[in-house]
Structure formats: structure tokens, C-alpha cells
XYZ file of C-alpha atoms in Angstrom:
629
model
C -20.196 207.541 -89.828
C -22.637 209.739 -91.805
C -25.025 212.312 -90.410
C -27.994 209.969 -92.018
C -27.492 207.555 -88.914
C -28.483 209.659 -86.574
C -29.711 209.519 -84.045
C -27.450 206.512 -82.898
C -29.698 203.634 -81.832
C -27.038 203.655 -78.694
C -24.616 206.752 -78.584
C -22.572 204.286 -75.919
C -21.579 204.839 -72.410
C -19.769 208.058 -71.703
C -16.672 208.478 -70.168
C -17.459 211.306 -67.545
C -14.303 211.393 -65.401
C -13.669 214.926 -66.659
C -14.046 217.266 -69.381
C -10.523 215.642 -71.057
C -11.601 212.418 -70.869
C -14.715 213.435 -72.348
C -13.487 214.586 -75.088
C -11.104 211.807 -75.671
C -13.808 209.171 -75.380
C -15.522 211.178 -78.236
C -13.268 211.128 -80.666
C -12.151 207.396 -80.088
C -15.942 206.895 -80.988
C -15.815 208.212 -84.506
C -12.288 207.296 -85.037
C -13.647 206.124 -88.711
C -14.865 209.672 -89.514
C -11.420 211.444 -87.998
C -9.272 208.595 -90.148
C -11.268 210.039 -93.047
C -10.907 214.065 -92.469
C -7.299 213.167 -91.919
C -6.972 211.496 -95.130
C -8.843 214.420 -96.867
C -6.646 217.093 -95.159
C -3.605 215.241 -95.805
C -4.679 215.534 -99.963
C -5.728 219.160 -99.718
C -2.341 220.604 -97.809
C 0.098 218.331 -99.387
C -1.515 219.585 -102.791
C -1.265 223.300 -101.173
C 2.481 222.713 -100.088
C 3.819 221.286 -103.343
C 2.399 224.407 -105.265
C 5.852 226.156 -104.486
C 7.892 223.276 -106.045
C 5.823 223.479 -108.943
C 6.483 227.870 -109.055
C 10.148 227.576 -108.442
C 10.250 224.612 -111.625
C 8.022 226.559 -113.477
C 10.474 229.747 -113.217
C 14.055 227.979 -113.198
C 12.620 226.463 -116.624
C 11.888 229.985 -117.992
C 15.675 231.291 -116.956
C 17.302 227.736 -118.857
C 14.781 228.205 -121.682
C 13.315 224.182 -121.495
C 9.952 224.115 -122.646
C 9.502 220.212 -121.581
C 10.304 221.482 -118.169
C 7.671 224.398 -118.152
C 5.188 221.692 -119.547
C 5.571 219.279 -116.716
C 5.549 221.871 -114.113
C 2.158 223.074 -115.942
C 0.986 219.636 -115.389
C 1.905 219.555 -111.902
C 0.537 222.745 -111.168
C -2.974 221.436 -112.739
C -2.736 218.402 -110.451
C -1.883 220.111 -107.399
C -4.993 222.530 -108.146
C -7.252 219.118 -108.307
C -6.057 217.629 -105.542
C -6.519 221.262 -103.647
C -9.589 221.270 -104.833
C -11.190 218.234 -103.966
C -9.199 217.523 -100.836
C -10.607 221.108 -99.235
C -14.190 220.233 -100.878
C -14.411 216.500 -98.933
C -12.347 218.091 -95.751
C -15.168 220.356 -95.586
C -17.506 217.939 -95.139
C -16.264 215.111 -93.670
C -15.028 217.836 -91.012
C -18.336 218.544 -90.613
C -19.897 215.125 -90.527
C -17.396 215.072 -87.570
C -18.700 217.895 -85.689
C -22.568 217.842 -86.352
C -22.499 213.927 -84.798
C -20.569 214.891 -82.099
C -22.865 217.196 -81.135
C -25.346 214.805 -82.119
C -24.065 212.048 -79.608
C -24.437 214.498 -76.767
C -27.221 216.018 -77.237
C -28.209 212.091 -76.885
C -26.302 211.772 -73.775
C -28.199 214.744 -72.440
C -31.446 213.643 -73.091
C -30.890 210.015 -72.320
C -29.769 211.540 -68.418
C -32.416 213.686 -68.252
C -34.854 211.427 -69.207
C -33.124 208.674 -66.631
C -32.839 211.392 -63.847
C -36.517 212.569 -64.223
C -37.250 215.878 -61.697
C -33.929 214.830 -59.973
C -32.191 216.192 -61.975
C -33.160 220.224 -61.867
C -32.331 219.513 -57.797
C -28.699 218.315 -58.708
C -27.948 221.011 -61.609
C -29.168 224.584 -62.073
C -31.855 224.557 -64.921
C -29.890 227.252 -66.597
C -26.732 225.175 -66.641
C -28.334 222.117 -68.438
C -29.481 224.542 -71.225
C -26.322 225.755 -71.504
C -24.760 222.691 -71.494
C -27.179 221.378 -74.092
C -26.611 224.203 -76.681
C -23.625 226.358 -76.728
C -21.680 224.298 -74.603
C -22.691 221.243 -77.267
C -21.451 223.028 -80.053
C -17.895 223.632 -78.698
C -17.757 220.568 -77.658
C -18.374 219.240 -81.866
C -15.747 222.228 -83.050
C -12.902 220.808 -80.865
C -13.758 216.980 -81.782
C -13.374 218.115 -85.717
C -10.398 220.111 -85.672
C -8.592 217.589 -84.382
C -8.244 215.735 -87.602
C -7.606 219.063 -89.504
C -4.677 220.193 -86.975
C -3.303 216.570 -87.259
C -3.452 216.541 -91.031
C -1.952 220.334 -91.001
C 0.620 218.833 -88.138
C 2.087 216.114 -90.570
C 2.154 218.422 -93.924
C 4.643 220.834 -91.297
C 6.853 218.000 -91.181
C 6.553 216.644 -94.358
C 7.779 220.206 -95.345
C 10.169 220.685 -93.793
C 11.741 217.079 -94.531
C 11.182 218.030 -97.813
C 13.140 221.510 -98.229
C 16.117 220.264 -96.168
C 16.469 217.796 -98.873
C 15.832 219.661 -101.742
C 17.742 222.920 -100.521
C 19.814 221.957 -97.528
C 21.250 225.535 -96.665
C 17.408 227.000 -96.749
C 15.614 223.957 -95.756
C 17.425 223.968 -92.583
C 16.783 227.719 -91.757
C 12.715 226.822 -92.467
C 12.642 223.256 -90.529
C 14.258 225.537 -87.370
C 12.099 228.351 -87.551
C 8.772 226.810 -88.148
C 8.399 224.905 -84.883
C 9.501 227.823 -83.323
C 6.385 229.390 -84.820
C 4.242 226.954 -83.635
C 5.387 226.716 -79.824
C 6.203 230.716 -79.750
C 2.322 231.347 -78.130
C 2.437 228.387 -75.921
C 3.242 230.682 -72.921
C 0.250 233.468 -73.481
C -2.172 230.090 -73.465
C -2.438 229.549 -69.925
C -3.628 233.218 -69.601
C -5.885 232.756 -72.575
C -7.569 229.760 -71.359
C -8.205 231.251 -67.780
C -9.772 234.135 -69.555
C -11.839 231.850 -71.723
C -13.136 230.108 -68.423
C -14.112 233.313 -66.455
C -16.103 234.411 -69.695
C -17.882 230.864 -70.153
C -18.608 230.663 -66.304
C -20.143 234.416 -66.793
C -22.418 233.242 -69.752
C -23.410 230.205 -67.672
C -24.803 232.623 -64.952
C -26.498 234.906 -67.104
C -28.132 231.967 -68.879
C -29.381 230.830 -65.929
C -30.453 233.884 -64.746
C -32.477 234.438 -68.030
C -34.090 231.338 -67.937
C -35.378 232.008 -64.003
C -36.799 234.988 -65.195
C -38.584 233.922 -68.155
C -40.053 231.440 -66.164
C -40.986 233.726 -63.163
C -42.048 236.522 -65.301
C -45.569 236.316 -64.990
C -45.098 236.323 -60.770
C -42.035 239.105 -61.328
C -45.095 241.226 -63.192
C -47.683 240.363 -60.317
C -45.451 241.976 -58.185
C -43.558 244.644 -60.049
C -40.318 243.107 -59.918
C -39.409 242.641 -63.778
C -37.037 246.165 -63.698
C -35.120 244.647 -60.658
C -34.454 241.227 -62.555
C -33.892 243.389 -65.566
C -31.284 245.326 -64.068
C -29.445 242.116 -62.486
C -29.571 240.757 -66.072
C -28.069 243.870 -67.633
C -25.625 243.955 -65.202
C -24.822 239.880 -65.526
C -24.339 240.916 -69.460
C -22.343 243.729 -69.004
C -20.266 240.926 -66.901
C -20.229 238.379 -69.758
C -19.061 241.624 -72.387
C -16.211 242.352 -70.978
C -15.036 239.113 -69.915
C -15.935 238.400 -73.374
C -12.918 241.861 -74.492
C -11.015 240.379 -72.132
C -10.609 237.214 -73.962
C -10.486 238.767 -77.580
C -7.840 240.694 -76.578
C -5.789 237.847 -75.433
C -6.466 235.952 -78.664
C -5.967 238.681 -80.821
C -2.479 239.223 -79.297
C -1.818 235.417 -80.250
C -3.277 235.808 -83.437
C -0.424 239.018 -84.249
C 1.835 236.789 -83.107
C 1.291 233.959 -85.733
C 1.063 236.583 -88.448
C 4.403 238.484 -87.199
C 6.634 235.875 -86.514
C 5.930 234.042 -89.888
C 6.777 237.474 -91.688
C 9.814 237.560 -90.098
C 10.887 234.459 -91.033
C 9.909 235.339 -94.397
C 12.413 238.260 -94.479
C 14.835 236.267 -93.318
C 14.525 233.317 -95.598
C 14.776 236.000 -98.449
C 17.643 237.571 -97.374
C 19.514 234.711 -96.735
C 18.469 233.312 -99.946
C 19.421 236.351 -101.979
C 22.740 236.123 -100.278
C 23.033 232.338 -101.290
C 21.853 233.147 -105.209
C 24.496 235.501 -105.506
C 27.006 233.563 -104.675
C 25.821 230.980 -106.905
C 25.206 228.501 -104.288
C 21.424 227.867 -104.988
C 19.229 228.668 -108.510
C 16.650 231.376 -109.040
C 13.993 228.396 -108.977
C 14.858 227.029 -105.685
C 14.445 229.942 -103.773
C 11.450 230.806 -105.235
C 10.285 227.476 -104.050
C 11.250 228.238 -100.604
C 10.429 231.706 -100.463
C 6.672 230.078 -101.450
C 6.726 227.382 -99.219
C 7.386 229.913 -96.123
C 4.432 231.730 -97.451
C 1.885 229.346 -97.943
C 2.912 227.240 -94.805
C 1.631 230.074 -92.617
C -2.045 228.633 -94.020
C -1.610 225.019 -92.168
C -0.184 226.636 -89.023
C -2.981 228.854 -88.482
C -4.472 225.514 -87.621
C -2.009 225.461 -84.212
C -4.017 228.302 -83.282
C -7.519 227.112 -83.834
C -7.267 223.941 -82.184
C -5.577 226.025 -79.229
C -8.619 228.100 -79.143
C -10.978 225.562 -79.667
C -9.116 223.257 -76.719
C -9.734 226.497 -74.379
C -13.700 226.808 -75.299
C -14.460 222.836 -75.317
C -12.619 222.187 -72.161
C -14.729 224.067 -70.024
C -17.619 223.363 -72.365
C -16.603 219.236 -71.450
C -15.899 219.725 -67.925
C -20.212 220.567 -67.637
C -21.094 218.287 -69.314
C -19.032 215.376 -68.037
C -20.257 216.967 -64.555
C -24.457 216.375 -65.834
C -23.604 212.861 -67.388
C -21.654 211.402 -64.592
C -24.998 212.192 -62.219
C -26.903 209.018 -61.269
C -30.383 207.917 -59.506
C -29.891 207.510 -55.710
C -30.663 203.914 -55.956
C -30.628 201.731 -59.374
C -29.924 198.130 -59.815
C -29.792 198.672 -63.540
C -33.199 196.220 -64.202
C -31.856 193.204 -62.486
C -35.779 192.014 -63.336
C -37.496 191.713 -66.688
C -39.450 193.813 -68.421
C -42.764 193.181 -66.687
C -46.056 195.542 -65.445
C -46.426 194.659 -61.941
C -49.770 194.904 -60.140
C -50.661 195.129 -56.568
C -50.454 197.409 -53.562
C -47.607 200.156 -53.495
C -45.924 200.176 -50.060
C -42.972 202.171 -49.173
C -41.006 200.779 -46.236
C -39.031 204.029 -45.402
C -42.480 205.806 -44.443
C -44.987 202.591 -44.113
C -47.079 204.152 -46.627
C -50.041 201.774 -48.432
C -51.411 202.545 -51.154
C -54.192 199.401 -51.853
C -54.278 197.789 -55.482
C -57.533 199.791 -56.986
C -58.084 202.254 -54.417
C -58.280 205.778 -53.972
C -55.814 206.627 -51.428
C -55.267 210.276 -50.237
C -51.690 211.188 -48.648
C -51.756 214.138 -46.048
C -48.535 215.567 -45.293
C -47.719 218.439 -43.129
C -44.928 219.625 -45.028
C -45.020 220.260 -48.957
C -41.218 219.625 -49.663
C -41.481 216.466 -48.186
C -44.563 215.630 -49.619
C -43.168 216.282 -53.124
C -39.886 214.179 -51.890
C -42.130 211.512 -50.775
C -44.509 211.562 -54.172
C -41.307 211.251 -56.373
C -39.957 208.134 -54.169
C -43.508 206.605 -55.097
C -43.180 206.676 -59.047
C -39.371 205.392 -58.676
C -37.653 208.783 -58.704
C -35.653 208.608 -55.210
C -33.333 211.553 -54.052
C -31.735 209.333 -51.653
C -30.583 206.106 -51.126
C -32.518 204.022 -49.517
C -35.185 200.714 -49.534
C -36.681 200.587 -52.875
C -40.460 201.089 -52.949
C -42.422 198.139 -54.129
C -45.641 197.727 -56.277
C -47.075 193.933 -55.835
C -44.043 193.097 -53.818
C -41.493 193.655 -56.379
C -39.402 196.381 -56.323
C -39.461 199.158 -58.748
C -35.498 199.787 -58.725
C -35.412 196.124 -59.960
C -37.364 197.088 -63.218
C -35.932 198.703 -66.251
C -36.765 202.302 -65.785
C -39.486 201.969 -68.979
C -41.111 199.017 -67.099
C -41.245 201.227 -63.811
C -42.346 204.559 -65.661
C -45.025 202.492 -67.319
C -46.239 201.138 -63.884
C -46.136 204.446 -61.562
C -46.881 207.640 -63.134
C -45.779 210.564 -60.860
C -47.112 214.360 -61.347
C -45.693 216.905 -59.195
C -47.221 219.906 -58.121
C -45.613 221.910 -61.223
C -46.367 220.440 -64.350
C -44.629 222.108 -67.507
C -47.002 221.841 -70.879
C -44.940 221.832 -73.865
C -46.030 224.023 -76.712
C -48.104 222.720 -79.783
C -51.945 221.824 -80.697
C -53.855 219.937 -77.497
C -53.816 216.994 -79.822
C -49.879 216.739 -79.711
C -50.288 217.518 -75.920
C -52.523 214.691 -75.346
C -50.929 212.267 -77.462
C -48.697 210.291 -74.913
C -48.034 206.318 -73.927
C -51.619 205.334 -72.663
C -53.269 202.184 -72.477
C -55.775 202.869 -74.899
C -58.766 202.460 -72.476
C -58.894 206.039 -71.739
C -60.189 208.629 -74.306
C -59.043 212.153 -74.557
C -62.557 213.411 -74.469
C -63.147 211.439 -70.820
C -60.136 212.876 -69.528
C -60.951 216.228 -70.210
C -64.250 215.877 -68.939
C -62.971 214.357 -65.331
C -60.079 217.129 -65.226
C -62.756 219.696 -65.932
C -61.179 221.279 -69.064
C -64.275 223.028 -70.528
C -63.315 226.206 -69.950
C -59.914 225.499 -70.855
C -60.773 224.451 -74.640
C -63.108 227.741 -74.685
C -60.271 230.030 -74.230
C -57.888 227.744 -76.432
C -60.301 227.917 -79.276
C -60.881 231.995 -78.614
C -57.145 232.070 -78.378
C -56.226 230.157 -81.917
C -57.124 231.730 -85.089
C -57.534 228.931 -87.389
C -58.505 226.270 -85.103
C -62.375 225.228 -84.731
C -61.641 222.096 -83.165
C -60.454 222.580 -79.216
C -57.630 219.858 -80.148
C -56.245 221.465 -82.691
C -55.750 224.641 -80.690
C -51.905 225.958 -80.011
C -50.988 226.039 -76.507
C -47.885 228.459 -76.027
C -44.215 227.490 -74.700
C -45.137 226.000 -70.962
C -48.895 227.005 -71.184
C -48.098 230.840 -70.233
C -51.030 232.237 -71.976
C -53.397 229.903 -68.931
C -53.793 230.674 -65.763
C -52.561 228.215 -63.190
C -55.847 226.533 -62.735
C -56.082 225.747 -66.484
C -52.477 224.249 -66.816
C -53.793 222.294 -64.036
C -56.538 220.332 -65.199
C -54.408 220.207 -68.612
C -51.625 218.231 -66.763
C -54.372 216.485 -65.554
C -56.249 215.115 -68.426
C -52.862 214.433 -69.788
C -52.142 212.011 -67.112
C -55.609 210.529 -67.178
C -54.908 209.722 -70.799
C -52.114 207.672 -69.887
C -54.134 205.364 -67.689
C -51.014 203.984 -65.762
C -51.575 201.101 -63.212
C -50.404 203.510 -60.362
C -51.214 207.623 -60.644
C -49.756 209.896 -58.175
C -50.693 212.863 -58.211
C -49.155 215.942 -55.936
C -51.516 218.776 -54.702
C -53.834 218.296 -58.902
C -56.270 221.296 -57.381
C -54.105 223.362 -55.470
C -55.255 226.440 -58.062
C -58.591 225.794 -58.646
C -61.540 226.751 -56.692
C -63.508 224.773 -54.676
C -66.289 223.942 -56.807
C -64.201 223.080 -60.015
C -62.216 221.083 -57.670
C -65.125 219.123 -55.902
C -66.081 217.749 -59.594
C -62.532 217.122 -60.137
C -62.772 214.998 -57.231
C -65.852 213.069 -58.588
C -64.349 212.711 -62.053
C -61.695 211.437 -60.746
C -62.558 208.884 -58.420
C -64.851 207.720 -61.357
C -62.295 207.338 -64.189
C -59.966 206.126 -62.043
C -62.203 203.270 -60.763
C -60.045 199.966 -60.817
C -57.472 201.622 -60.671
C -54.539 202.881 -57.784
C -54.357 206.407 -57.495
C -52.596 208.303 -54.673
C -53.468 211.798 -54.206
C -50.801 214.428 -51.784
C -53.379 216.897 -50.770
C -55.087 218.927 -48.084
C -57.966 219.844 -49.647
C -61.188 218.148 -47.816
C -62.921 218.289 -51.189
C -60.839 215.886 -51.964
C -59.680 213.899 -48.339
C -63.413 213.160 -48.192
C -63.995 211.026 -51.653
C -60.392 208.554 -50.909
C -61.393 205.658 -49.925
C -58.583 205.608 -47.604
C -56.607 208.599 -46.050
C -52.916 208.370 -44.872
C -51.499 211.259 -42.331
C -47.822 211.061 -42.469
C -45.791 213.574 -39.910
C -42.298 213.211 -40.134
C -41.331 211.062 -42.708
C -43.438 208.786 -41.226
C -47.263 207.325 -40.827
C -49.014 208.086 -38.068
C -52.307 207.686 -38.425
C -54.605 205.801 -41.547
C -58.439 206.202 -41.401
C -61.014 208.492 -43.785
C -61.418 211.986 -43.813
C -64.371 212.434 -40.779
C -62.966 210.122 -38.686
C -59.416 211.534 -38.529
C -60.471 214.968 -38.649
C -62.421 214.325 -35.050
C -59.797 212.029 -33.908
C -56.331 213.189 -34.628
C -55.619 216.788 -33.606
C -52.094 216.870 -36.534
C -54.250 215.756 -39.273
C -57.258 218.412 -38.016
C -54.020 221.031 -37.801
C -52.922 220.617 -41.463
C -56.420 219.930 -43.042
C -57.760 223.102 -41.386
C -54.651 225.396 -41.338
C -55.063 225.383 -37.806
C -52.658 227.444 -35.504
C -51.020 226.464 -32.270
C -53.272 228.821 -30.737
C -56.560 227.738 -31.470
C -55.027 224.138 -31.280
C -54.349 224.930 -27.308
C -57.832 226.484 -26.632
C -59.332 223.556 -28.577
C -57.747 220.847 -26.132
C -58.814 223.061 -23.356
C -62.522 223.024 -24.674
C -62.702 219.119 -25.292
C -61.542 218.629 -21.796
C -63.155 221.132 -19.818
C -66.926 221.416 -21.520
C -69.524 219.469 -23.529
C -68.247 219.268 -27.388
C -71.533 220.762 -27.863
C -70.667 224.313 -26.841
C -70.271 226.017 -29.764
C -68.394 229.192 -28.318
C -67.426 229.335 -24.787
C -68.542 232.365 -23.767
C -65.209 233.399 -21.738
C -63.676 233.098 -25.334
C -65.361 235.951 -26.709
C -63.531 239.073 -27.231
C -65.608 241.848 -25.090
C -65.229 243.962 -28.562
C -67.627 241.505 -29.626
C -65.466 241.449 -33.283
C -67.000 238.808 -35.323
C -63.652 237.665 -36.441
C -62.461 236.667 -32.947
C -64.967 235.162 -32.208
C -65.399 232.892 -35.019
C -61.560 231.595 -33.858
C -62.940 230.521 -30.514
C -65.425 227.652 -32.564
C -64.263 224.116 -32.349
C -62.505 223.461 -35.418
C -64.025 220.593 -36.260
C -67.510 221.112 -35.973
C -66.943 224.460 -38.364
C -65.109 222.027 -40.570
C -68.101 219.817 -40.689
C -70.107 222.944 -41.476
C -68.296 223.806 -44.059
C -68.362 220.443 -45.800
C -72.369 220.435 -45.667
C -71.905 223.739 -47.590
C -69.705 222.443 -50.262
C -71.812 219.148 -50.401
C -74.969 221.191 -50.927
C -73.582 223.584 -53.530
């Protein structure tokens, strides 16, 4: 495993039980690269260890006066510092390999389920949890996967060790082989507390992430109404939170820490005291207990290890635990491509609602209620919240297609479209057919203006496409980021475009050649529209009222306006009021009273009075206007 193959071609199937498991099933898959950083660590703290035997021969050759003796512990000592050397130098980086393609692989697994999810899944998991899931939470995930080989390889030298000085000096070895696992289970009690503490301060951090990231995304609307010092202050007070959570923890940690310095001291004093005792009585050389006496001491290197991989256990578990919980989410309803990869064509029908949408047309979707309408606009392109009867294009249905088949057949834009930043070349350059230019779709979305004020906006750039758009489009206005999204999707020329509510912040003239561009470029072509806009009702060639997750009525634009008083109520932002006084007027006078004369207010305000007209004949008004300008 080198960091050269990345990204994996396949970084496998995950296993998301829990955070443990998680972690488990990452390490099993780069069991070649932890085999290796074991093998490394095992060379560099063996070679550390045995630099004590060499001392204590170097010295107890100096006190008998042998010169060969001093030579070949010279010789050790020279191999010991080579082997040191090299061991730490390729533990280094094979420890590293280990964590950067962990952290590699889920990074991949992130992206892979977002990508599969679509706009799912920000309505399953807080936006600010997946980012913090996909970068801090990523990189404690890769620390605890590559100290696992280094606390394994440290792990083995302990016992090694300790084998080793109860041979060589029984009455000393023994005193060391009991002592030093008594080091290294002496802070097992304080980490229960630890970990808790580590939680509450990750689970902090996760909230203040995510309240960052709502307000950097809201901050042009928190400025529009004064509210940035309010989200400010909830921010300064989440990060107050996270600080001393954050103490909190470091104090625990540091009191394990003084622990693992403290107790190896003292069972340095007492290895030397008890050693003195043992050289004076002549039971032991000068040699050996300077061997053991530097074995204690340099053996409080390797078990400085027990505490890392106890801290880096407490940090990835939690870490794990999110982002087993993101990777075990799935679509509502996928049959994992049971079909081939195939481009259906034909009608799109959805049997939950009875929606049509015919093969080339320009259908128009008019829904009373905007949450459903983005629900229903979503369960079009393939993206369904709940289970349910899959939606089919041509008869076949799209949760029987590989996901790249079914995203190539029904493109889907919601209502909020994000712009990523770089040049409007780089913006524009998606998956398309090839039959629609960048220059047409920019001329059907209306983007005129929009290259204007990119060009004005870039320094260097004299051609509109190689103008920088900032992170999300901030520096447009709403209308702008529109018709952006727009062009974008025009580009991609997909056998089925749905768009939800593409004018909603544009005005009306800039929408009614949106309207004409894109009936035009879209000729051919299915597109379904969710809208209430008559600008745009009026050029479908086929309008679709559906009230309550279902359709109710199906005609064009002036017939169901006159006909069907819910399609009139939504189109026209009608009230229940005027609604009531309207079906009073149709049955109790000629439809060619303008205003009923008992209607008008005896104020005679303009205002009220212009409520009393029949909706639909101002409606018809209105579109003369609009057709005229």
C-alpha cells in the first residue's frame, strides 16, 4: 500500500455497525502496510532496548581491563545505532503511509455516500456534522489506524525486555518484568473519565462547527436583517463551550501523562537501590546493573506509546462512531442496478402522485405547497426520501438503473443551487451531451448581465469564462446564481430536466425570456418545471395541479386558471377571502361585472376595491401586460 495508489479505484464496502467496527474493518484493509510499520518498529525499539546491554558490556570491560570486549561492545553499539536509525527513519514513514490512506479511504467513503445520497443526505445529517466528519474527525480516525502498529511493535519490545533481563539478571530482571506492566495498566482506571471528557469536548466542536457553517451560509440574510452580533454571540459562547471542555480534557490527560513519568521514576529508584544493594554484596557486576539501570530508563520511551494509543482510541472512537453513523445511511429505495447500464427514453410517470410528464414536452408542475414540491421534484430525478413505487422513465424504473445510468437520464435542480468557486469555464464544464453549447445556454438562462459583473468583478479576466466566481457564488445576487445554475444545467442537455421554482428571484421580464429560451433549447426534449409563476405556466405545453400529494387536475395555464378555483388560489396567491366572495360572484351575477358595487368599501380606498375584482379576469389582465411588454 503506497500513498501513489490513491485514490483506490474501490476503497471497499465499509463496515458501519459502529465506530469499533469501523475502525477494525480499516485496519484489516491495510493489514500489508500495518505488517510493515510493525516490522519497522520492531527494528527501531529492539535496536533502542539492546543499547543498555551494549553500556553495561562496554563498562564491565573497562573494570576487567579486556580490550576485545570493549571492541565488540563498540561494534554493537554502532549496529544498534544503524538499526535505530533506519528502523525510526522507515517507521516514520510507513506509519505515515498508514495514516494518510486511511484518511484517504474515508474521505472516499464520504464522498462516494454523498454523492449516492444526493440532497438526501443534508435532510438525514446536519451539514455541519458531515464537515466535521470529513476533516477533523478524518484525521483522528488515520492517527488511531497508525499507532496501532507502533503500540504493537512497542507492546512486543516490553516483553521481549523483560524476558530478556530475567534471564540475563534474574534477581533485577524479575523486579523490572513486575513493575513494568504495572506501569502500563496503572492509568487504566482515570481512562474511562478521560474518554467521557474527550466525548463532551468532540460533541461541543461538532456543534460549533455546525453552527459556523449555518452562519457563513446565512450571513448575507443575518446582515439583511441585522442579526450577525446575535449569531456572533451564540458562536462565542458555543467556543467558550468547546475551550473549556477542551481544559477539561487536558487536564485529565496531563494527570495521566505525570503518571507515566512518575511511576517509571520510581521504579527507577528502586531498581537502583536494590541493585546497589545486590553489587555490594557481590551478587551481580558493575556492568549488569548498569544494563538494567539503562534498560528501566530507556523503556519508559516504548511505553509512552500505551499512552498515545489510549489517547488516540478516546479521539477516533467518537471520531468513528460519526462517521460509521453517515456511511451506514442509505437511499429510501435502491435495488442496487438490477438493470444494465442503459439511457431510457419515454414519458416520466410517477405512480405515487399520477404525475406525467410526456417524452419531449414542456410540462409545468403546480404545487400548493413548496416542501412538497421540492419532495416531489427529488422523487422525479431518482432521489426518494421514502420508500415507495419507483418512478419510471419509458416504463422502466429508475431504482432499477445504476445510479450513473439514472443521473444521466433525470437531471434534478432544486430550488437552491450551490455554485462552486472557480472560472465560469470550470463551472460550466460538466457531463453534457455535447449538443448544447455554453454560449446557448447562457443566452436561454439570460446570463448577460451576469458575465458583465463577473468580468467587472475579475481583474485579469477579459473573457466572461475565465472570470472567478467566489465560494457558492456569494459575490451574486440570487437572481444571478439563478440563471448560472441554469445555464449549467442546460449544458448538460439530460433526456429529462427538472427544474424546481428556476425564476423564483428574477423579475418578471428576465423571467418571461427565460421562459422563451427555455422552451426553445429545450425543444425535443422533457423538461418539468415546479413553478407558480404564469410567465412561465403559460408557455408548458401541458400544466399539472397536484394538491395533496396527488393530481387533481391536468390542462394549460388559461383553461385551469378559469376552471379550477385551487390552481387559480396558488397561481394568484389568492386568499380564502376573496376565494369566498369570488364563488359568491360567479353564482350570483354575470362574470362580466367587474366590481359588484355592494363590494366596494364606502371609503372608496382603491386598495379594497381592487380585492373585490374577479381574480381571474385581473389575472388575464395582467398577462396582456406582460405579453405586451
Amino acid at each position: 500500500m503506497q500513498i501513489q495508489d490513491l485514490p483506490y479505484p474501490d476503497p471497499g464496502t465499509p463496515d458501519a455497525r459502529s465506530g469499533p467496527r469501523f475502525l477494525w474493518w480499516l485496519f484489516r484493509n491495510q493489514l500489508r502496510g500495518q505488517l510493515k510499520s510493525l516490522a519497522w518498529g520492531l527494528l527501531h525499539f529492539g535496536s533502542v532496548c539492546v543499547l543498555p546491554f551494549c553500556v553495561g558490556l562496554a563498562v564491565q570491560a573497562v573494570v576487567d581491563h579486556s580490550g576485545s570486549r570493549l571492541a565488540l561492545a563498540g561494534a554493537l553499539l554502532a549496529v544498534c545505532c544503524v538499526g535505530n536509525a533506519v528502523g525510526e527513519t522507515f517507521l516514520h514513514r510507513s506509519a505515515i503511509t498508514n495514516w494518510i490512506t486511511a484518511a484517504a479511504r474515508v474521505q472516499q467513503l464520504l464522498a462516494r455516500k454523498a454523492a449516492m445520497l444526493g440532497s438526501a443526505l443534508t435532510r438525514r445529517v446536519a451539514a455541519g456534522e458531515v464537515v466535521a466528519v470529513s476533516t477533523g474527525d478524518v484525521e483522528k480516525i488515520g492517527w488511531f489506524v497508525e499507532a496501532v502498529s507502533r503500540f504493537t511493535a512497542a507492546a512486543v519490545t516490553l516483553v521481549l525486555v523483560c524476558v530478556g533481563l530475567v534471564v540475563y539478571q534474574p534477581a533485577l530482571g524479575v523486579v523490572v518484568a513486575v513493575g513494568l506492566p504495572l506501569l502500563a495498566l496503572a492509568v487504566l482506571p482515570l481512562l474511562p473519565r478521560a474518554t467521557r471528557r474527550a466525548d463532551i469536548q468532540r460533541e461541543k466542536a461538532g456543534r460549533a462547527t455546525e453552527l459556523a457553517s449555518d452562519t457563513v451560509a446565512g450571513l448575507r440574510v443575518l446582515r439583511g436583517i441585522g442579526g450577525e452580533d446575535l449569531f456572533l454571540d451564540r458562536y462565542r459562547r458555543a467556543s467558550q463551550e468547546v475551550r473549556h471542555a477542551a481544559v477539561r480534557s487536558a487536564r485529565m490527560w496531563s494527570l495521566i501523562s505525570a503518571i507515566q513519568v512518575l511511576l517509571p521514576g520510581l521504579l527507577l529508584i528502586g531498581v537502583v537501590w536494590y541493585g546497589v544493594g545486590l553489587a555490594r554484596e557481590g551478587r551481580i557486576d558493575v556492568g549488569e546493573l548498569v544494563t538494567v539501570y539503562s534498560s528501566v530508563m530507556l523503556l519508559t520511551y516504548p511505553l509512552r506509546h500505551f499512552e498515545e494509543i489510549a489517547m488516540a482510541y478516546s479521539f477516533s472512537r467518537p471520531s468513528a462512531r460519526r462517521a460509521a453513523r453517515v456511511l451506514s445511511l442509505e437511499r429510501a429505495t435502491d435495488t442496487g442496478g438490477s438493470r444494465p447500464a442503459e439511457t431510457p427514453s419515454g414519458d416520466l410517470y410517477d405512480p405515487a402522485t399520477g404525475l406525467l410528464a410526456p417524452a419531449g414536452r414542456f410540462t409545468a408542475v403546480v404545487c400548493g405547497d413548496p416542501d412538497a414540491a421540492g419532495l416531489l421534484a427529488e422523487r422525479l430525478g431518482g432521489h426518494p426520501s421514502d420508500e415507495g413505487a419507483s418512478v419510471l422513465l419509458g416504463g422502466v424504473p429508475l431504482d432499477d438503473l445504476p445510479l450513473d445510468s439514472a443521473r444521466t437520464a433525470v437531471l434534478v435542480q432544486d430550488k437552491d443551487p450551490v455554485l462552486l468557486s472557480g472560472s465560469l469555464r470550470e463551472l460550466l464544464d460538466v457531463p453534457a451531451s455535447g449538443d448544447v453549447g455554453a454560449e446557448a445556454a447562457l443566452a436561454a438562462a439570460q446570463c448577460g448581465d451576469v458575465l458583465t459583473a463577473l468580468v467587472q468583478g475579475s481583474i485579469d479576466a477579459e473573457d466572461p469564462m475565465d472570470a472567478r466566481i467566489t465560494e457558492r457564488g456569494r459575490s451574486l445576487s440570487g437572481g444571478q446564481r439563478q440563471r448560472l445554475a441554469l445555464a449549467r444545467s442546460l449544458v448538460t442537455d439530460p433526456e429529462v430536466l427538472v427544474l424546481d421554482e428556476p425564476t423564483s428571484a428574477v423579475d418578471s421580464h428576465t423571467e418571461a425570456r427565460i421562459a422563451d429560451g427555455l422552451r426553445e433549447l429545450r425543444t425535443g426534449r422533457t423538461t418539468v418545471v415546479f413553478t407558480s409563476s404564469p410567465l412561465l405556466l403559460d408557455r408548458a405545453d401541458r400544466v399539472v395541479l397536484v394538491h395533496e400529494h396527488e393530481v387533481v387536475a391536468v390542462g394549460v395555464h388559461r383553461e385551469l386558471v378559469h376552471k379550477e378555483p385551487r390552481y387559480r388560489a396558488v397561481v394568484t396567491r389568492e386568499t380564502e377571502e376573496e376565494a369566498a366572495r369570488l364563488g359568491q360572484r360567479t353564482t350570483g351575477s354575470k362574470r362580466d361585472d367587474v366590481l359588484d358595487a355592494g363590494d366596494v368599501p364606502a371609503t372608496g380606498d382603491v386598495a379594497s376595491a381592487g380585492r373585490a375584482l374577479d381574480a381571474a379576469d385581473v389575472l388575464d389582465a395582467l398577462e396582456e401586460i406582460e405579453e405586451t411588454a
